[in-house]
CSV table of C-alpha atoms in Angstrom, one decimal:
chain,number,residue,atom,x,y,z
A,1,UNK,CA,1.7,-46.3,-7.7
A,2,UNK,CA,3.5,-46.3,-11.1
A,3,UNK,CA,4.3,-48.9,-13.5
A,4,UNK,CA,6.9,-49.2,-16.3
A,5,UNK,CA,6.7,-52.7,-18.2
A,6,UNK,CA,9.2,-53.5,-20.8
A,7,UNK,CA,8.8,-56.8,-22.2
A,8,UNK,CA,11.8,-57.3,-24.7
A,9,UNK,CA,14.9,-58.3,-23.4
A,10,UNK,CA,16.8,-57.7,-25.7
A,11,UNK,CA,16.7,-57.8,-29.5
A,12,UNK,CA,18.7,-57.6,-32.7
A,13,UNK,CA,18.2,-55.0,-35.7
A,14,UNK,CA,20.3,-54.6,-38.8
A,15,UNK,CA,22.3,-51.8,-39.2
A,16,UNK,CA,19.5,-49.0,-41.2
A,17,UNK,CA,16.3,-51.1,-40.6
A,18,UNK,CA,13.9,-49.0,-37.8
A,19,UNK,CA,13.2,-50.9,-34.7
A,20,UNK,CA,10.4,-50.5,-32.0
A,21,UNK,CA,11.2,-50.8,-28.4
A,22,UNK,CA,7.5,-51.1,-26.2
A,23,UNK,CA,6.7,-49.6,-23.0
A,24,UNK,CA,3.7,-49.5,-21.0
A,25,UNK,CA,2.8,-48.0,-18.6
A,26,UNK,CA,0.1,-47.9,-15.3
A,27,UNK,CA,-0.4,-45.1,-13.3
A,28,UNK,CA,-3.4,-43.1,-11.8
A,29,UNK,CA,-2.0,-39.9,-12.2
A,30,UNK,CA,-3.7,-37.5,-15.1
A,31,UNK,CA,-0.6,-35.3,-15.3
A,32,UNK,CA,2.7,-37.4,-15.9
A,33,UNK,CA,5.7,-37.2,-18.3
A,34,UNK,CA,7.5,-40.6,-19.9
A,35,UNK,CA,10.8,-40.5,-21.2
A,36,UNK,CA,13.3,-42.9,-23.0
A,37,UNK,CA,17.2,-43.2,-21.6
A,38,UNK,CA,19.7,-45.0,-23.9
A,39,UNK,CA,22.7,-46.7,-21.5
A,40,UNK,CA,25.6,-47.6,-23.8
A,41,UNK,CA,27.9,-49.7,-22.2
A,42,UNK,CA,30.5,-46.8,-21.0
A,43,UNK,CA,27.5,-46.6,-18.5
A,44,UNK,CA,26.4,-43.5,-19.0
A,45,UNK,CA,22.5,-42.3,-19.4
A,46,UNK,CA,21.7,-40.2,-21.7
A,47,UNK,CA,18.0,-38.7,-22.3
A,48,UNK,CA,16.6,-39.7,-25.6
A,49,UNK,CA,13.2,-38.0,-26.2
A,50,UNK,CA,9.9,-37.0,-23.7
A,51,UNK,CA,6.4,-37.0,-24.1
A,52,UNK,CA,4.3,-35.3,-21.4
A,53,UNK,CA,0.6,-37.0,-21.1
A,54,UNK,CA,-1.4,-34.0,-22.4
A,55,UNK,CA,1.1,-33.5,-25.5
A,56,UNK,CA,-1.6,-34.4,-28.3
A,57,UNK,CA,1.3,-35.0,-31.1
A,58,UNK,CA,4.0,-37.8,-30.7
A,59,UNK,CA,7.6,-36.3,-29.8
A,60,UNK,CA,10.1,-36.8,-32.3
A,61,UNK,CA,13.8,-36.2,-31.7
A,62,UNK,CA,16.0,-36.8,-35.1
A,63,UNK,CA,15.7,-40.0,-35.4
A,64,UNK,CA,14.1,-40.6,-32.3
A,65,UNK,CA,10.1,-40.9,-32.7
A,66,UNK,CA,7.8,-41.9,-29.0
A,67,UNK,CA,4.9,-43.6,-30.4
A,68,UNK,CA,2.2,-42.5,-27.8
A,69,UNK,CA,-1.0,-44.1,-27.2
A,70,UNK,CA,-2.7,-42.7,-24.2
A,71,UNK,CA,-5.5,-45.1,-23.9
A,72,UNK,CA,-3.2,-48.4,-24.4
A,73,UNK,CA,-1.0,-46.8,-22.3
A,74,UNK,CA,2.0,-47.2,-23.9
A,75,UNK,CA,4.9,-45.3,-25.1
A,76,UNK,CA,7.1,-47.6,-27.7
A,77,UNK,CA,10.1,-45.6,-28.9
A,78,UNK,CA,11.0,-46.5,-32.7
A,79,UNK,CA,14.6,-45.7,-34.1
A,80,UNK,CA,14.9,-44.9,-37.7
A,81,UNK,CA,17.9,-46.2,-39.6
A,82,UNK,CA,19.3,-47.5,-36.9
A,83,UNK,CA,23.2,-46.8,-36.7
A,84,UNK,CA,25.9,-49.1,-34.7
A,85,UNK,CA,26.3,-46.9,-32.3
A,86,UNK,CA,22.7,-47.5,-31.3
A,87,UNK,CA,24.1,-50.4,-29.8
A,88,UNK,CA,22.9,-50.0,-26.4
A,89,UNK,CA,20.8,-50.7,-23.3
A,90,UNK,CA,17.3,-48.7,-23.6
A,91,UNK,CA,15.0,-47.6,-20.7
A,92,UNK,CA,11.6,-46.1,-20.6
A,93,UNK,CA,10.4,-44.3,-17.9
A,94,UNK,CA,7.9,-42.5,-16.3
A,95,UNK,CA,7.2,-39.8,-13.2
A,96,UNK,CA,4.1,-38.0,-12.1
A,97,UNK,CA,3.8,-34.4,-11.9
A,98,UNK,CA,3.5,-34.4,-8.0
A,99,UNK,CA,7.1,-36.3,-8.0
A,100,UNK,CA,9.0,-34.7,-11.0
A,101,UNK,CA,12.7,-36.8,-11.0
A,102,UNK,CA,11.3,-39.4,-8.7
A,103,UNK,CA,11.3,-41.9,-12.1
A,104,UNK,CA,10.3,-45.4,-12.5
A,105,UNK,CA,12.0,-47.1,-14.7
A,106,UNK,CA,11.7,-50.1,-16.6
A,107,UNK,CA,13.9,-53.2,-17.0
A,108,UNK,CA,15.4,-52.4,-20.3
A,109,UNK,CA,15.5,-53.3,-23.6
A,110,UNK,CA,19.2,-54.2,-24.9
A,111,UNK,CA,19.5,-53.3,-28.7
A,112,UNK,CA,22.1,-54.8,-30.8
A,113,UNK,CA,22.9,-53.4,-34.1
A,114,UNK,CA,24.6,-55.5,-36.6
A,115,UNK,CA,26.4,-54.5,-40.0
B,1,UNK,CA,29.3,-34.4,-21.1
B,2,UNK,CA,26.2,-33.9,-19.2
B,3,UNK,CA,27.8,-31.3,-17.0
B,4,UNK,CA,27.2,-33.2,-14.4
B,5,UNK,CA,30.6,-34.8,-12.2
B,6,UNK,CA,30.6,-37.8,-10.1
B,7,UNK,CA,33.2,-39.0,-8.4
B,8,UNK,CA,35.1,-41.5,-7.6
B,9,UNK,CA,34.0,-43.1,-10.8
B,10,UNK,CA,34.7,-46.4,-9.6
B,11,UNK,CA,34.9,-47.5,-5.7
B,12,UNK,CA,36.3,-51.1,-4.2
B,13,UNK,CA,35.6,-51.5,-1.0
B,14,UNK,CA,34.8,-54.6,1.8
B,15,UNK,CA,31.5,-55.9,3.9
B,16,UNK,CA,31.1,-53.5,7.3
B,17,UNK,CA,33.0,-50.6,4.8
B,18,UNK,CA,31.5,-46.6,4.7
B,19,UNK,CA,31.9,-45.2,1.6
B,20,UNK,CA,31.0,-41.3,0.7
B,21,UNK,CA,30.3,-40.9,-3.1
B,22,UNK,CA,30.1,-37.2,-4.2
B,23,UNK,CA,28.3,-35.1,-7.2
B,24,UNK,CA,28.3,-31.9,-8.7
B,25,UNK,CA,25.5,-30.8,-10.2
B,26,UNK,CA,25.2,-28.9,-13.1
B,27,UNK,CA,26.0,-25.5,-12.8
B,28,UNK,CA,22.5,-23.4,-12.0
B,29,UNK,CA,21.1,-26.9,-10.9
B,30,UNK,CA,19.2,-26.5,-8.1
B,31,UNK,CA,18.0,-30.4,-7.5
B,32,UNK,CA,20.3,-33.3,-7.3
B,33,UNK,CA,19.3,-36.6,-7.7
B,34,UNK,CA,20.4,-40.1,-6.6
B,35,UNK,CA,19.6,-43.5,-8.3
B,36,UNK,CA,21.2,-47.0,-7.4
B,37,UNK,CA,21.4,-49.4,-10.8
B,38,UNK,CA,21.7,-52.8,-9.4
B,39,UNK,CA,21.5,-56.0,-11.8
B,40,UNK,CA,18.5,-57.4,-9.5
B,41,UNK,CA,16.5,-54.2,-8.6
B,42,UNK,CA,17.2,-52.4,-12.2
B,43,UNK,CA,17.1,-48.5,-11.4
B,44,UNK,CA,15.7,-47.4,-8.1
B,45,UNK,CA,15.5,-43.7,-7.0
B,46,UNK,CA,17.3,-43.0,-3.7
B,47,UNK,CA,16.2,-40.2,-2.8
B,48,UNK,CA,15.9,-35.9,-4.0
B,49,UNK,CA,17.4,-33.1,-2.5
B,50,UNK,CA,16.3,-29.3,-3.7
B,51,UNK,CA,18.5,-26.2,-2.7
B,52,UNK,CA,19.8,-28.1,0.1
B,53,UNK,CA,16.5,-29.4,1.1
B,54,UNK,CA,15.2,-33.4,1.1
B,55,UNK,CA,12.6,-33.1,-1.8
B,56,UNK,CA,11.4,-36.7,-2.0
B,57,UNK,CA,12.3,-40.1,-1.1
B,58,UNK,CA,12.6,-43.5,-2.4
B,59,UNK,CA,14.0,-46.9,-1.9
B,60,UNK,CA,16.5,-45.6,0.0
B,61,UNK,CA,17.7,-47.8,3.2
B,62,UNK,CA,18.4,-46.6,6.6
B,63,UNK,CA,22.3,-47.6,6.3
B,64,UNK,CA,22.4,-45.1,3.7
B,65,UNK,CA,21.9,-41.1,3.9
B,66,UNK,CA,22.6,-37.9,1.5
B,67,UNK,CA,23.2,-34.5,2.1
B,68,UNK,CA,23.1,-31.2,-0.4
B,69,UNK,CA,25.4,-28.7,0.4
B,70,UNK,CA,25.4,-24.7,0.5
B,71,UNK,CA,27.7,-24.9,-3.0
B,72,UNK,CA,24.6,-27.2,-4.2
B,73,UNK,CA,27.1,-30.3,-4.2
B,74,UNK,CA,25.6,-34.0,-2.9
B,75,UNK,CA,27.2,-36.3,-1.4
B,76,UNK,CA,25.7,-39.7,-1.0
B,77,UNK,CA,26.9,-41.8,2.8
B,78,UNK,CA,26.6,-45.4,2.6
B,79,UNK,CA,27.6,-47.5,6.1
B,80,UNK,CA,28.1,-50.9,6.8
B,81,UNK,CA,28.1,-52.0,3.2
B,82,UNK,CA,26.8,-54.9,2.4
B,83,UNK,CA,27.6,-57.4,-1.1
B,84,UNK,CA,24.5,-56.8,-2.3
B,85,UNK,CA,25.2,-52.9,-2.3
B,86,UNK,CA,27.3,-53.5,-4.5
B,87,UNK,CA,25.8,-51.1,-8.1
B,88,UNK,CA,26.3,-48.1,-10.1
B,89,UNK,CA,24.7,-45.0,-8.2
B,90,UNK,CA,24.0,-42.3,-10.6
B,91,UNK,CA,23.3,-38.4,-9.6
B,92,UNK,CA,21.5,-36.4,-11.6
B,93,UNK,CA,20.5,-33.1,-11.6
B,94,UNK,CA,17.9,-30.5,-12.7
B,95,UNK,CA,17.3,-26.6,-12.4
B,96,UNK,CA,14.2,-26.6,-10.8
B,97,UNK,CA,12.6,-29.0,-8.3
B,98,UNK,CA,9.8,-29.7,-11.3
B,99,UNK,CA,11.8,-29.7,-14.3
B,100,UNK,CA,10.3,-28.1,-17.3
B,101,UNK,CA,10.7,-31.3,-19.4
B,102,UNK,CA,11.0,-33.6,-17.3
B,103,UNK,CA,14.6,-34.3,-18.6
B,104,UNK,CA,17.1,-35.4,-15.9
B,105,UNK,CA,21.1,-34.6,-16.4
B,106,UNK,CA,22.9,-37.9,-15.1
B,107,UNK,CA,26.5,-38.0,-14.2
B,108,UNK,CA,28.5,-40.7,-15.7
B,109,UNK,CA,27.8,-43.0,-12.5
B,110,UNK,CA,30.4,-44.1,-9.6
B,111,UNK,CA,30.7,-47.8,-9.5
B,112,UNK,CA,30.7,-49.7,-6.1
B,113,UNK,CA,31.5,-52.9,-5.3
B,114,UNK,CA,31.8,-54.6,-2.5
B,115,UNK,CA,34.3,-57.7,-1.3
């Protein structure tokens, strides 16, 4: 079975500081991909950034950065110069190659920028 | 805009009720997926469908069922609704029935609640 763990509830970031969201994970797969959502609260999801397990470099999307360390297992997502439209609720998650879609998701993070 | 189009984007409805909530997927999107985002369970996967077939399942209960379509469109059946049905059910959707990255397409969510 998987396991997605995001311990921050939520948290507050001035507007063009970086933040760090954490994520582990548990899983017994050896081939799996995680992934980051960002929820704003229009309700939408929309796909931040991936990292698959055997990708040896962290992924980086614009300002979007997946700090992956395989052996912790964790997958903390950090967001340079944060903006106030990061505003937002933030999920990581996590599916195995046998189940591709079938993702686990955490609880969230809920991000608040201020000016 | 993901591309992806659910609708009715928000549904009121009482105890007993069925409801039918519909998506198109992308277009070329062969797998559609449905997730339930409830303030107590978070986001569960419902269940997978792939070219019309059932792909995988998850949390999905028995009052509930799914269907894909010839035209690839899903349509989500949920029966004597309960108030604790009452979340935002997502569709997604992907080309293949592994995606290449992993990356999911999510519609913009229909909204359910229940009186």
């Amino acid at each position: 079975a998987q396991k997605i763990t995001q311990t921050q509830p939520g948290m507050f970031v001035q507007e063009k500081e970086a933040v760090t969201l954490d994520c582990t994970y548990d899983t017994s797969d050896q081939s799996y991909g995680l992934f980051w959502y960002k929820q704003p609260s229009s309700g939408e999801m929309i796909f931040l950034i991936y990292q698959g397990s055997y990708d040896e470099q962290n992924a980086t999307e614009g300002r979007y950065s997946l700090n992956f360390q395989k052996a912790r297992k964790s997958a903390n997502l950090v967001i340079s110069a944060s903006q106030l439209g990061d505003s937002a609720m933030y999920f990581c998650a996590m599916t195995g190659a046998d189940s591709w879609g079938k993702f686990q998701f955490g609880a969230g993070t809920q991000v608040v920028v201020t000016p | 805009d993901s591309g992806v189009t659910q609708t009715p984007k928000h549904l009121i409805t009482a105890t007993g009720q069925r409801v039918t909530l519909r998506c198109s997927p992308r277009s070329g999107d062969l797998s559609v997926y449905w997730y339930q985002q409830s303030l107590d369970q978070g986001l569960q996967f419902l269940i997978q469908y792939y070219n019309g077939e059932e792909r995988a399942k998850g949390n999905i209960l028995e009052r509930f069922s799914a269907q894909q379509f010839p035209d690839l469109h899903s349509e989500l059946n949920l029966s004597s609704l309960e108030l604790g049905d009452s979340a935002l059910y997502f569709c997604a959707s992907t080309e293949g029935g592994v995606p290449a990255t992993g990356e999911l397409f999510f519609g913009e969510g229909s909204r359910l609640t229940v009186l």
